[in-house]
Structures are given as C-alpha cells and as structure tokens.
Amino acid sequence: MPLVILFFLSCYIFSAEPPIQEPTHKLMCIVLDGFGMPPEGGFKESAITSETAPCITNFLQKKHATLNASGEAVGLRAGLQGNSEVGHLTIGAGSVHDSIHKQISEALDDESFAKKDIWRTFTDSVLNSNGIVHVFSLLSDGAVHADIDHLLKISLLLYKQNITIKLHAVLDGCDSEPKSAYTFLETIKKQTSFVNICSITGRTWALDRNKDWAKTSKTYKAIIHAEAPTFVTTDEIIAEGTNAVKLTPPHVHTTYKGFDYAKDHFLFLNFRSDRMVQIATALSDENYPKAPQSTERNWLCMCPYSHTLRMPYMFGDNQLPAPLGYILSAHGIRQARIAESEKKAHVTVFFDSHKDLPDNTDVFIAKSNHSEECYNPHPTNEVTELVINAITQKYGFIMVNYAAPDIVGHTGNMQVAKEGITSVDEAIDWIYSVAHKNGYTVIITADHGNAECMTRDERPFHSHTTNLVPFIVVGNHTFIHTSGGLQDIAPTILAHYGIAQPDYFRGRSLCTY
C-alpha cells in the first residue's frame, strides 16, 4: 500500500472519535404530564380508561406504586393541587423543598414580607421618584403561577405607603375555573378599590412560552403603550359566566396612558419562571424588540425568571443541593432530556433545581403546535421519535416528558382528552418494545393529576388535581414500597445504578434491583 495512503488512513484512525461505550445500566424515566390516578372505582369523568390507555392499564394491573404529587408532598401548602414546576423539581431533587408560593404566603402571614431589604429599596425608589407601581399578575387561586391572595395582600401593603397601583390583570382559565375570572375581578374592585385595573389580557397572550413573539408583542404594546382595544368597565371584557377567558386578547382602560420608563416601576407577582421569561424580557426593555433588555430599570420580581434577566427578586435565594442529574453526571452517565417545547423547562431547569444543565447531557426538543381548544398529536409523535433515537445512541439515562395529558386536561373537552391519552399510550407501547430490546429499565410516572378528572359537578373541569399519580417500573426489580411521594423517584433511580443516595435526599428507593 502506498505510503501516502497509509499516512491518511492512520490520520483518520487516530482522529476519529472513539465509539460510544454501551453503559452497564440503562434507565428511562417517562413523566406523563398531568396523568393522575382516579380514586378506587374510577372516575366516570376520566379520560384515562382501559379503552384509551390499554398499554398503561396493562402495566397498572401488575404491581406498581402510587405517589403523592400535591400539597406538602411537593413543597406547597396542604391541599393545593400539584403542578409541573414543583413536580419536576421534587422528582429531580430527591427531597421536598418549600415552593416559592409557600415562601411568599408565609412571609405575608408573618409580616416579614414588607421587612425585606429588597422590598424597602423598591418602595423607597417609587416614593422618591413620585412614581407609580404597575403590578403584573395572573388572576388565579390555583397557586401554580400566581395567587389572587398574594395580589390582594401586596396591594394593601403598597396602598398603606400611599403608592398608586396600576394592575395589569392576566386571566387564567387553566389553573382555576374559567368562569372564576369575573369573580376575581369583582373581588379586586370590592376589597382593593384603590387598585386601577388598567389592562386585561388572557394568559394565552401574556404568558406564552413557545416563542410566539407576536402574542408577546401584543401584550407589550397594550401594557407599555396603551395600544389595544379599550374598555370602560371590566364587564365589557369579562361578564359573569364568561368562559374561555385565557383566549382574551389584550385590552386597556380608556384612561390608561401607558408606562413611563422615567419614573414608573414594575412589580411582577407571578412566581413561576417558564411563562414569565418572554413577557418580562419584553416589558423590561423600553426599546423592545430592537435591543436587549435593560438591567437598570426599576423592576422587582417574586423570584428569578431567567439567567439573562438580571432583575432583583424577593425569593429563591436558597441554593438547593446537587439534584439527580448532577449526581448521574458525576458518575459518568450520559443523559438525554426530551420533551416538546412547551415543556422544555420541565426536563431541564425544573428537573435540575434551577441550575445549569449538567455535563454530558444532551437536550432534544420537539416543537409544540397545539391549538388552544384541541390536541394535535404531532408533538407526541416527534417526541417518541426523539426517544427512539436516544435509545439507539446508548444514553445511560433518558428523561422524557409527554405533555399530552396536561394539554388535553386543560381543554375541558372529554373527546379531545381521550384522543390525546390514546396517542400517548400508543407512544408508550412503541417505546417500551424498543427499550426492552435494548436493555433499558423503564419508569413511567407523572408530575401531577389532570386528565383523570375532566368534569366536576357536571361541568367541564380544566385544572390540575390533588390525586395520586402512578409509579410503574418495567424491568428486573422488586417493589419494597407501593406508596410514597415524588421525592422517592430519584432515590429509586440511583438504586438502579447502584449509586448510594446522598444524605440530603429525603426520599427512599421504592425498589430493589
């Protein structure tokens, strides 16, 4: 063989990347977002049945566990519905940590809220500039993104300091009943009559997290420039009995003139980050959308929304210990995180305790393209294809979120919900067959309930539930506990790899392998 050929062949051999080694232990954790367990006897209003989910039903007929995914089990106040942020955080943290909602509530109750230095700095700045406070808040009692009780109490604190309040109300309809929007607006007018309701927008517009900047821009123009259809009374926008409030486009009061960057201040009361990044980025930049956000304006958030938004915040300074993903990374386990774009933060930011992505971890995202009142199975199919590809790439740990049960649960439409559940069940069936052939243990669980309760009091029900969620393990294992909480998932995963759980994990392994 000529020397020149040998030379180039040797260069190729020594420069080529070494083949990926087959991991000794492989595990996939599939989170079915919003897939709760009906009580004994089942729900007649459940979209999850043996007909819509035959594969998962078959798994549930074998030994499995049920987990608490609401209230104190995920760091919320007792009795509160679970949600995706605290659910995924608890799954990854291996322990229960107080949610931002709980921290705010307790600080308001014990009156330490107004004593915080950051609060005093903010209100002093308002008073010194003779400005006003624009309050941005979702009107909800669901305690997922915001809490109407927080709005009422914080407004009263501002009023006692003779600070003018202009409210930019975001209507819910997902975490609380759609028709409750009218009640919330009436409550504000009666209990805090000093609050000026300056704009009203549905959450679909104001809280987009799927890079639909056209929606964000409409909300921005209404709040900052008062450019939107006008109203005189809130009844013109939301009358008693109004449904589908989340779809309400931005409106402004006839007297509202906009936001004055020279002296006005902004207070964001939403305490969950994923739906606040886009709108907070826009509102904090007087040149939006032509320039990066300002970092020198008078803003205050309840918690940090993004590393790129350097706004001061009141809660969330507690640095959580290394979560599951970091421990797996430290042991050289390659990870794949997979979801559709609506749920990207769930398998990254939330699962990693709001830390950066750990080393040796790849993220694969399918574009969400659901309409507001129906379910499109296309993202489910794309997610499944990404999962199958990750299996062939020999990742040691694969974390997957399927959004469909939560998406369809929020529609309140039983037929749509059943179709969505079926699409996910078919995906699980396919994934398991491939995963099993490739030596993966498969965990199937959920972060909170939703699709198992589509009606309540003979009316469509749109929000999450406090029901238990399933914990299924398909592989060589023995259940040693059949009940627990989401904090037990990380210890169970570590046990599969033979990794001792750290002292700061408060959960326990549900299985032996």
Short mmCIF file of C-alpha atoms in Angstrom, two decimals:
data_model
loop_
_atom_site.label_atom_id
_atom_site.label_comp_id
_atom_site.label_asym_id
_atom_site.label_seq_id
_atom_site.Cartn_x
_atom_site.Cartn_y
_atom_site.Cartn_z
CA MET A 1 0.00 0.00 0.00
CA PRO A 2 1.50 3.36 -0.95
CA LEU A 3 2.85 5.35 1.99
CA VAL A 4 0.60 8.30 1.28
CA ILE A 5 -2.49 6.09 1.66
CA LEU A 6 -1.13 4.65 4.89
CA PHE A 7 -0.50 8.17 6.16
CA PHE A 8 -4.06 9.38 5.54
CA LEU A 9 -5.53 6.13 6.88
CA SER A 10 -3.58 6.50 10.11
CA CYS A 11 -4.72 10.12 10.43
CA TYR A 12 -8.34 9.02 10.09
CA ILE A 13 -7.97 6.20 12.64
CA PHE A 14 -6.34 8.39 15.27
CA SER A 15 -8.59 11.44 14.70
CA ALA A 16 -11.93 9.58 14.64
CA GLU A 17 -13.98 9.80 17.81
CA PRO A 18 -13.93 6.59 19.86
CA PRO A 19 -17.16 4.56 19.68
CA ILE A 20 -19.73 5.23 22.39
CA GLN A 21 -19.46 2.56 25.06
CA GLU A 22 -22.54 0.57 25.94
CA PRO A 23 -23.49 1.63 29.52
CA THR A 24 -23.73 -1.15 32.11
CA HIS A 25 -27.08 0.09 33.41
CA LYS A 26 -29.65 1.96 31.33
CA LEU A 27 -32.84 3.56 32.55
CA MET A 28 -35.55 5.74 31.07
CA CYS A 29 -37.89 7.86 33.19
CA ILE A 30 -41.08 8.89 31.38
CA VAL A 31 -43.15 11.61 33.02
CA LEU A 32 -46.73 11.71 31.75
CA ASP A 33 -47.54 15.34 32.49
CA GLY A 34 -50.97 15.57 34.14
CA PHE A 35 -51.68 11.81 34.33
CA GLY A 36 -53.35 11.19 37.69
CA MET A 37 -54.85 8.08 39.28
CA PRO A 38 -58.65 8.02 39.70
CA PRO A 39 -59.81 7.04 43.19
CA GLU A 40 -60.92 3.45 43.84
CA GLY A 41 -63.75 2.62 41.48
CA GLY A 42 -62.54 5.15 38.94
CA PHE A 43 -63.97 8.43 37.70
CA LYS A 44 -66.75 8.39 35.19
CA GLU A 45 -65.29 11.73 34.09
CA SER A 46 -61.77 10.37 33.47
CA ALA A 47 -60.19 10.49 30.03
CA ILE A 48 -57.82 7.77 31.24
CA THR A 49 -59.53 4.40 30.86
CA SER A 50 -58.66 0.85 29.80
CA GLU A 51 -60.01 1.75 26.35
CA THR A 52 -57.99 4.95 25.88
CA ALA A 53 -54.83 3.62 27.57
CA PRO A 54 -54.67 -0.18 27.18
CA CYS A 55 -50.87 -0.36 27.37
CA ILE A 56 -50.58 1.67 30.58
CA THR A 57 -53.61 -0.13 32.04
CA ASN A 58 -51.82 -3.43 31.43
CA PHE A 59 -48.78 -2.15 33.35
CA LEU A 60 -51.01 -0.92 36.18
CA GLN A 61 -52.58 -4.36 36.56
CA LYS A 62 -49.16 -5.56 37.73
CA LYS A 63 -47.56 -4.43 40.97
CA HIS A 64 -46.90 -0.70 40.99
CA ALA A 65 -46.78 2.22 43.41
CA THR A 66 -48.83 5.38 43.78
CA LEU A 67 -47.24 8.69 44.70
CA ASN A 68 -48.47 11.89 46.33
CA ALA A 69 -47.81 14.79 43.95
CA SER A 70 -49.66 17.67 45.60
CA GLY A 71 -49.71 19.85 48.71
CA GLU A 72 -46.98 19.36 51.28
CA ALA A 73 -45.54 16.39 49.36
CA VAL A 74 -44.17 18.84 46.76
CA GLY A 75 -43.48 21.85 49.00
CA LEU A 76 -46.87 23.52 48.65
CA ARG A 77 -49.40 24.34 51.31
CA ALA A 78 -51.65 21.48 52.35
CA GLY A 79 -54.50 20.76 49.94
CA LEU A 80 -53.10 22.64 46.95
CA GLN A 81 -53.07 20.96 43.54
CA GLY A 82 -49.71 19.87 42.24
CA ASN A 83 -48.07 21.48 39.22
CA SER A 84 -45.30 20.81 36.76
CA GLU A 85 -42.64 23.06 38.28
CA VAL A 86 -42.77 21.71 41.84
CA GLY A 87 -43.43 18.22 40.49
CA HIS A 88 -40.33 18.04 38.31
CA LEU A 89 -38.23 19.86 40.91
CA THR A 90 -39.20 17.30 43.57
CA ILE A 91 -38.57 14.41 41.16
CA GLY A 92 -35.04 15.67 40.46
CA ALA A 93 -34.21 16.89 43.96
CA GLY A 94 -34.95 13.63 45.76
CA SER A 95 -36.40 15.71 48.55
CA VAL A 96 -39.18 18.20 49.29
CA HIS A 97 -38.29 21.89 49.33
CA ASP A 98 -40.60 24.80 50.12
CA SER A 99 -42.04 26.26 46.93
CA ILE A 100 -41.81 29.96 46.14
CA HIS A 101 -45.58 30.13 46.63
CA LYS A 102 -45.26 28.79 50.16
CA GLN A 103 -42.38 31.16 50.95
CA ILE A 104 -44.39 34.19 49.78
CA SER A 105 -47.53 33.09 51.64
CA GLU A 106 -45.69 32.57 54.91
CA ALA A 107 -43.84 35.89 54.60
CA LEU A 108 -47.14 37.71 54.08
CA ASP A 109 -48.72 35.87 57.01
CA ASP A 110 -45.92 36.61 59.50
CA GLU A 111 -45.44 40.16 58.12
CA SER A 112 -41.79 39.58 57.23
CA PHE A 113 -42.54 40.32 53.56
CA ALA A 114 -42.55 44.12 53.97
CA LYS A 115 -39.44 43.98 56.18
CA LYS A 116 -37.22 42.55 53.46
CA ASP A 117 -34.48 44.94 52.35
CA ILE A 118 -35.25 44.40 48.68
CA TRP A 119 -38.89 45.40 49.26
CA ARG A 120 -37.92 48.56 51.14
CA THR A 121 -35.45 49.51 48.43
CA PHE A 122 -38.14 49.09 45.81
CA THR A 123 -40.84 51.09 47.60
CA ASP A 124 -38.36 53.84 48.57
CA SER A 125 -37.45 54.19 44.91
CA VAL A 126 -41.13 54.52 43.99
CA LEU A 127 -41.75 57.19 46.61
CA ASN A 128 -38.57 59.13 45.79
CA SER A 129 -39.45 59.30 42.10
CA ASN A 130 -43.08 60.18 42.79
CA GLY A 131 -43.85 57.28 40.52
CA ILE A 132 -46.42 54.54 40.47
CA VAL A 133 -46.27 50.74 40.58
CA HIS A 134 -47.51 48.68 37.67
CA VAL A 135 -48.46 45.27 39.05
CA PHE A 136 -48.47 42.29 36.67
CA SER A 137 -50.28 39.21 37.92
CA LEU A 138 -52.25 36.20 36.80
CA LEU A 139 -55.67 36.19 38.50
CA SER A 140 -55.87 32.68 39.91
CA ASP A 141 -56.43 30.71 43.07
CA GLY A 142 -54.64 27.69 41.62
CA ALA A 143 -51.27 28.73 43.12
CA VAL A 144 -49.43 27.38 40.06
CA HIS A 145 -48.21 30.66 38.53
CA ALA A 146 -49.74 33.24 40.88
CA ASP A 147 -52.21 33.61 43.74
CA ILE A 148 -55.04 36.12 43.98
CA ASP A 149 -54.48 36.22 47.74
CA HIS A 150 -50.93 37.48 47.20
CA LEU A 151 -52.21 40.23 44.90
CA LEU A 152 -54.75 41.46 47.44
CA LYS A 153 -52.31 41.49 50.37
CA ILE A 154 -49.39 43.06 48.46
CA SER A 155 -51.69 45.72 47.00
CA LEU A 156 -52.72 46.64 50.52
CA LEU A 157 -49.06 46.98 51.56
CA LEU A 158 -48.46 49.41 48.70
CA TYR A 159 -51.64 51.36 49.45
CA LYS A 160 -50.59 51.84 53.07
CA GLN A 161 -47.49 53.62 51.75
CA ASN A 162 -49.63 55.91 49.58
CA ILE A 163 -48.36 54.29 46.39
CA THR A 164 -50.57 54.38 43.30
CA ILE A 165 -51.23 50.93 41.83
CA LYS A 166 -51.98 50.13 38.20
CA LEU A 167 -52.90 46.50 37.67
CA HIS A 168 -52.25 44.52 34.51
CA ALA A 169 -54.54 41.57 35.03
CA VAL A 170 -53.91 38.27 33.27
CA LEU A 171 -56.90 35.94 33.09
CA ASP A 172 -56.33 32.28 33.90
CA GLY A 173 -58.84 29.61 32.85
CA CYS A 174 -56.37 26.72 33.22
CA ASP A 175 -55.27 26.52 36.86
CA SER A 176 -58.62 27.92 38.01
CA GLU A 177 -62.12 27.69 36.61
CA PRO A 178 -62.61 29.92 33.52
CA LYS A 179 -65.79 31.49 34.90
CA SER A 180 -63.96 32.47 38.11
CA ALA A 181 -62.26 35.35 36.23
CA TYR A 182 -65.35 37.50 36.74
CA THR A 183 -65.32 36.74 40.47
CA PHE A 184 -61.64 37.61 40.79
CA LEU A 185 -62.14 40.98 39.08
CA GLU A 186 -65.12 41.75 41.32
CA THR A 187 -63.10 40.78 44.39
CA ILE A 188 -60.34 43.20 43.43
CA LYS A 189 -62.83 46.02 42.91
CA LYS A 190 -64.53 45.37 46.26
CA GLN A 191 -61.59 44.52 48.53
CA THR A 192 -58.98 46.80 46.94
CA SER A 193 -60.98 49.56 45.30
CA PHE A 194 -57.83 51.72 45.22
CA VAL A 195 -56.31 49.45 42.54
CA ASN A 196 -56.67 50.76 38.99
CA ILE A 197 -57.33 47.89 36.59
CA CYS A 198 -55.51 49.24 33.54
CA SER A 199 -55.25 46.24 31.25
CA ILE A 200 -56.83 42.82 30.89
CA THR A 201 -55.24 40.01 28.88
CA GLY A 202 -55.76 36.25 28.65
CA ARG A 203 -52.84 34.03 29.66
CA THR A 204 -52.55 32.64 26.13
CA TRP A 205 -51.34 36.09 25.05
CA ALA A 206 -49.49 37.31 28.11
CA LEU A 207 -47.80 34.11 29.27
CA ASP A 208 -46.71 32.46 26.05
CA ARG A 209 -43.62 30.26 26.49
CA ASN A 210 -43.45 28.81 22.99
CA LYS A 211 -41.58 31.69 21.29
CA ASP A 212 -44.75 33.16 19.81
CA TRP A 213 -43.39 36.69 19.98
CA ALA A 214 -46.41 38.06 18.09
CA LYS A 215 -48.55 37.33 21.15
CA THR A 216 -45.93 38.76 23.48
CA SER A 217 -45.69 41.88 21.32
CA LYS A 218 -49.46 42.47 21.51
CA THR A 219 -49.31 42.28 25.30
CA TYR A 220 -46.25 44.53 25.42
CA LYS A 221 -47.91 47.20 23.27
CA ALA A 222 -51.01 47.19 25.46
CA ILE A 223 -49.12 47.50 28.75
CA ILE A 224 -46.34 49.86 27.68
CA HIS A 225 -48.00 51.99 25.01
CA ALA A 226 -51.75 51.52 25.76
CA GLU A 227 -52.18 50.30 22.20
CA ALA A 228 -55.15 47.93 22.32
CA PRO A 229 -58.97 47.94 22.20
CA THR A 230 -60.35 49.88 25.16
CA PHE A 231 -62.89 49.24 27.92
CA VAL A 232 -64.66 51.43 30.47
CA THR A 233 -65.82 48.67 32.84
CA THR A 234 -64.38 45.18 33.21
CA ASP A 235 -67.84 43.76 32.46
CA GLU A 236 -67.33 44.80 28.85
CA ILE A 237 -64.49 42.27 28.66
CA ILE A 238 -65.47 39.65 31.22
CA ALA A 239 -69.12 39.40 32.13
CA GLU A 240 -70.48 36.92 34.66
CA GLY A 241 -70.41 33.42 33.21
CA THR A 242 -67.79 34.20 30.57
CA ASN A 243 -65.80 31.12 29.51
CA ALA A 244 -62.52 30.62 27.59
CA VAL A 245 -61.02 33.66 29.34
CA LYS A 246 -57.45 32.54 28.63
CA LEU A 247 -58.03 33.47 24.98
CA THR A 248 -58.98 37.10 25.77
CA PRO A 249 -56.81 39.42 23.64
CA PRO A 250 -55.18 42.47 25.30
CA HIS A 251 -57.49 45.35 26.25
CA VAL A 252 -56.73 48.61 28.10
CA HIS A 253 -58.86 51.02 30.12
CA THR A 254 -59.87 54.20 28.30
CA THR A 255 -57.97 56.34 30.84
CA TYR A 256 -54.74 54.35 30.68
CA LYS A 257 -51.83 56.16 29.01
CA GLY A 258 -49.05 53.57 29.26
CA PHE A 259 -45.84 53.02 31.19
CA ASP A 260 -43.40 55.85 31.88
CA TYR A 261 -39.86 54.41 31.90
CA ALA A 262 -38.55 57.61 33.51
CA LYS A 263 -40.32 57.13 36.84
CA ASP A 264 -42.74 54.19 36.84
CA HIS A 265 -41.91 50.86 38.45
CA PHE A 266 -42.94 47.30 37.68
CA LEU A 267 -43.81 44.56 40.17
CA PHE A 268 -44.22 41.01 38.84
CA LEU A 269 -46.24 38.78 41.17
CA ASN A 270 -46.08 35.55 39.16
CA PHE A 271 -43.77 33.12 40.92
CA ARG A 272 -43.16 30.52 38.22
CA SER A 273 -40.43 31.25 35.71
CA ASP A 274 -41.18 29.42 32.47
CA ARG A 275 -44.21 31.51 31.45
CA MET A 276 -42.64 34.79 32.54
CA VAL A 277 -39.38 34.83 30.57
CA GLN A 278 -40.82 36.17 27.30
CA ILE A 279 -43.13 38.85 28.69
CA ALA A 280 -40.66 40.02 31.37
CA THR A 281 -37.93 40.29 28.72
CA ALA A 282 -40.19 42.50 26.63
CA LEU A 283 -41.58 44.70 29.42
CA SER A 284 -38.17 45.40 30.92
CA ASP A 285 -36.85 46.85 27.65
CA GLU A 286 -38.12 50.23 26.52
CA ASN A 287 -36.66 49.56 23.06
CA TYR A 288 -38.26 46.13 22.63
CA PRO A 289 -37.99 44.34 20.27
CA LYS A 290 -34.94 46.12 18.80
CA ALA A 291 -32.47 45.93 21.71
CA PRO A 292 -31.51 43.68 24.63
CA GLN A 293 -33.42 44.15 27.85
CA SER A 294 -32.42 46.92 30.19
CA THR A 295 -30.87 45.96 33.52
CA GLU A 296 -31.11 49.36 35.20
CA ARG A 297 -34.84 49.94 35.40
CA ASN A 298 -36.98 49.76 38.48
CA TRP A 299 -38.24 46.19 38.44
CA LEU A 300 -39.00 43.68 41.15
CA CYS A 301 -39.96 40.01 40.77
CA MET A 302 -41.10 37.45 43.29
CA CYS A 303 -38.40 35.06 42.05
CA PRO A 304 -35.72 34.92 39.31
CA TYR A 305 -37.13 34.20 35.87
CA SER A 306 -34.00 33.67 33.80
CA HIS A 307 -30.22 34.00 33.96
CA THR A 308 -30.45 36.65 31.24
CA LEU A 309 -32.97 38.76 33.17
CA ARG A 310 -30.95 40.40 35.91
CA MET A 311 -33.92 41.83 37.77
CA PRO A 312 -33.95 41.97 41.56
CA TYR A 313 -36.18 39.35 43.19
CA MET A 314 -37.53 38.65 46.64
CA PHE A 315 -37.46 34.87 46.99
CA GLY A 316 -35.48 31.96 45.66
CA ASP A 317 -32.02 32.61 47.10
CA ASN A 318 -31.87 29.18 48.70
CA GLN A 319 -29.35 27.15 46.70
CA LEU A 320 -30.58 23.57 46.51
CA PRO A 321 -28.02 20.73 46.71
CA ALA A 322 -26.95 18.81 43.61
CA PRO A 323 -30.01 17.13 42.09
CA LEU A 324 -30.25 13.72 40.42
CA GLY A 325 -28.93 14.88 37.04
CA TYR A 326 -25.73 16.24 38.61
CA ILE A 327 -25.13 13.02 40.54
CA LEU A 328 -25.56 10.90 37.41
CA SER A 329 -23.21 13.24 35.53
CA ALA A 330 -20.59 12.91 38.26
CA HIS A 331 -20.72 9.13 37.74
CA GLY A 332 -20.11 9.49 34.01
CA ILE A 333 -23.65 8.60 32.92
CA ARG A 334 -24.64 10.20 29.60
CA GLN A 335 -28.08 11.78 29.74
CA ALA A 336 -30.72 12.70 27.20
CA ARG A 337 -33.53 15.08 28.12
CA ILE A 338 -36.53 15.00 25.79
CA ALA A 339 -39.79 16.99 25.65
CA GLU A 340 -41.83 19.21 23.39
CA SER A 341 -41.04 22.93 23.53
CA GLU A 342 -43.94 23.72 25.89
CA LYS A 343 -42.25 21.51 28.48
CA LYS A 344 -38.55 22.13 27.85
CA ALA A 345 -38.02 23.82 31.21
CA HIS A 346 -39.55 20.82 32.96
CA VAL A 347 -36.84 18.37 31.88
CA THR A 348 -34.05 20.94 32.29
CA VAL A 349 -34.48 23.95 34.59
CA PHE A 350 -37.03 22.44 36.98
CA PHE A 351 -35.60 18.91 37.00
CA ASP A 352 -32.14 20.37 37.66
CA SER A 353 -33.29 22.52 40.60
CA HIS A 354 -32.91 25.74 38.57
CA LYS A 355 -29.24 25.01 37.96
CA ASP A 356 -27.42 24.89 34.63
CA LEU A 357 -27.60 21.71 32.60
CA PRO A 358 -25.12 19.13 33.97
CA ASP A 359 -22.16 17.95 31.92
CA ASN A 360 -22.53 15.07 29.49
CA THR A 361 -26.22 15.90 28.92
CA ASP A 362 -28.00 16.50 25.62
CA VAL A 363 -31.43 18.09 25.17
CA PHE A 364 -33.77 17.17 22.32
CA ILE A 365 -36.92 19.23 21.81
CA ALA A 366 -39.93 18.79 19.50
CA LYS A 367 -41.83 21.92 18.53
CA SER A 368 -45.22 22.30 20.24
CA ASN A 369 -48.01 23.16 17.82
CA HIS A 370 -51.26 22.67 19.72
CA SER A 371 -54.21 24.96 19.12
CA GLU A 372 -55.99 26.32 22.16
CA GLU A 373 -59.05 24.09 22.21
CA CYS A 374 -57.87 20.90 20.55
CA TYR A 375 -54.98 18.49 20.72
CA ASN A 376 -52.59 17.84 17.86
CA PRO A 377 -50.75 14.52 18.37
CA HIS A 378 -47.85 15.58 16.14
CA PRO A 379 -45.55 16.71 19.01
CA THR A 380 -46.19 13.37 20.76
CA ASN A 381 -45.07 11.52 17.65
CA GLU A 382 -41.97 13.72 17.32
CA VAL A 383 -41.08 13.23 20.98
CA THR A 384 -41.39 9.49 20.51
CA GLU A 385 -39.05 9.57 17.52
CA LEU A 386 -36.52 11.51 19.60
CA VAL A 387 -36.80 8.90 22.37
CA ILE A 388 -36.25 6.00 19.96
CA ASN A 389 -33.20 7.78 18.55
CA ALA A 390 -31.81 8.36 22.07
CA ILE A 391 -32.17 4.64 22.80
CA THR A 392 -30.09 3.80 19.74
CA GLN A 393 -27.48 6.36 20.86
CA LYS A 394 -26.90 4.34 24.06
CA TYR A 395 -27.64 7.08 26.60
CA GLY A 396 -27.38 5.74 30.12
CA PHE A 397 -30.29 7.84 31.39
CA ILE A 398 -33.17 9.23 29.36
CA MET A 399 -35.60 11.72 30.90
CA VAL A 400 -38.82 12.24 28.91
CA ASN A 401 -41.85 14.48 29.38
CA TYR A 402 -45.06 13.80 27.47
CA ALA A 403 -47.20 16.95 27.57
CA ALA A 404 -50.41 15.50 26.15
CA PRO A 405 -52.28 14.50 29.35
CA ASP A 406 -51.79 18.02 30.73
CA ILE A 407 -52.55 19.79 27.44
CA VAL A 408 -55.75 17.82 26.88
CA GLY A 409 -56.73 18.05 30.54
CA HIS A 410 -56.76 21.84 30.36
CA THR A 411 -59.15 21.85 27.40
CA GLY A 412 -62.05 20.52 29.47
CA ASN A 413 -63.08 18.59 26.36
CA MET A 414 -63.56 14.87 27.05
CA GLN A 415 -63.33 13.70 23.45
CA VAL A 416 -60.18 15.68 22.80
CA ALA A 417 -58.70 14.39 26.06
CA LYS A 418 -59.38 10.77 25.17
CA GLU A 419 -57.68 11.20 21.80
CA GLY A 420 -54.64 12.74 23.47
CA ILE A 421 -54.38 9.96 26.05
CA THR A 422 -54.60 7.34 23.31
CA SER A 423 -51.79 8.99 21.35
CA VAL A 424 -49.53 8.87 24.41
CA ASP A 425 -50.47 5.29 25.26
CA GLU A 426 -49.54 4.21 21.74
CA ALA A 427 -46.22 6.03 22.14
CA ILE A 428 -45.51 4.19 25.41
CA ASP A 429 -46.28 0.86 23.78
CA TRP A 430 -43.81 1.55 20.97
CA ILE A 431 -41.11 2.95 23.24
CA TYR A 432 -41.27 0.04 25.64
CA SER A 433 -40.86 -2.53 22.87
CA VAL A 434 -37.70 -0.78 21.64
CA ALA A 435 -36.37 0.00 25.12
CA HIS A 436 -36.84 -3.59 26.28
CA LYS A 437 -34.88 -4.95 23.31
CA ASN A 438 -32.07 -2.53 24.14
CA GLY A 439 -31.81 -3.42 27.82
CA TYR A 440 -33.50 -0.37 29.35
CA THR A 441 -35.47 -0.37 32.57
CA VAL A 442 -38.47 1.92 32.04
CA ILE A 443 -40.10 4.03 34.74
CA ILE A 444 -43.50 5.56 33.94
CA THR A 445 -44.84 8.18 36.32
CA ALA A 446 -46.43 11.67 36.41
CA ASP A 447 -45.84 15.07 37.97
CA HIS A 448 -49.48 15.79 38.95
CA GLY A 449 -53.04 14.86 38.07
CA ASN A 450 -55.27 16.44 35.41
CA ALA A 451 -56.70 14.25 32.64
CA GLU A 452 -58.27 11.79 35.09
CA CYS A 453 -60.79 14.48 36.07
CA MET A 454 -62.37 16.17 33.06
CA THR A 455 -65.67 17.19 34.66
CA ARG A 456 -66.75 18.20 38.12
CA ASP A 457 -70.31 18.92 39.24
CA GLU A 458 -71.34 18.04 35.67
CA ARG A 459 -69.27 20.92 34.28
CA PRO A 460 -66.00 20.81 32.32
CA PHE A 461 -63.04 20.83 34.69
CA HIS A 462 -59.83 22.44 33.41
CA SER A 463 -57.29 22.45 36.21
CA HIS A 464 -54.88 20.08 37.93
CA THR A 465 -55.96 17.77 40.74
CA THR A 466 -54.69 16.52 44.09
CA ASN A 467 -55.00 12.86 43.06
CA LEU A 468 -52.14 10.40 43.41
CA VAL A 469 -50.02 9.58 40.36
CA PRO A 470 -48.77 6.18 39.17
CA PHE A 471 -45.25 4.85 39.52
CA ILE A 472 -44.60 1.93 37.19
CA VAL A 473 -41.30 0.13 36.76
CA VAL A 474 -40.89 -2.22 33.80
CA GLY A 475 -37.71 -4.29 34.14
CA ASN A 476 -35.94 -6.53 36.64
CA HIS A 477 -36.96 -5.15 40.03
CA THR A 478 -38.88 -5.84 43.21
CA PHE A 479 -41.15 -3.26 44.81
CA ILE A 480 -40.44 -2.80 48.51
CA HIS A 481 -42.85 0.14 48.90
CA THR A 482 -46.07 0.74 46.97
CA SER A 483 -46.80 4.24 48.21
CA GLY A 484 -44.76 7.37 48.59
CA GLY A 485 -44.12 10.75 47.03
CA LEU A 486 -42.31 12.27 44.07
CA GLN A 487 -39.21 12.66 46.24
CA ASP A 488 -38.83 8.86 46.13
CA ILE A 489 -38.22 8.75 42.37
CA ALA A 490 -34.60 9.98 42.40
CA PRO A 491 -33.51 7.50 45.12
CA THR A 492 -35.19 4.70 43.15
CA ILE A 493 -33.24 5.70 40.04
CA LEU A 494 -29.94 5.89 41.94
CA ALA A 495 -30.59 2.40 43.36
CA HIS A 496 -30.90 1.10 39.80
CA TYR A 497 -27.35 2.31 39.07
CA GLY A 498 -26.02 1.09 42.41
CA ILE A 499 -25.24 4.66 43.47
CA ALA A 500 -25.67 5.49 47.16
CA GLN A 501 -28.09 8.34 47.69
CA PRO A 502 -26.65 11.48 49.35
CA ASP A 503 -27.64 12.46 52.87
CA TYR A 504 -29.67 15.44 51.62
CA PHE A 505 -32.04 13.19 49.70
CA ARG A 506 -35.04 12.68 51.96
CA GLY A 507 -36.80 10.20 49.70
CA ARG A 508 -36.36 6.43 49.71
CA SER A 509 -35.95 3.86 46.98
CA LEU A 510 -39.22 2.14 46.18
CA CYS A 511 -37.49 -0.85 44.54
CA THR A 512 -34.59 -3.22 44.75
CA TYR A 513 -32.92 -4.41 41.55
#
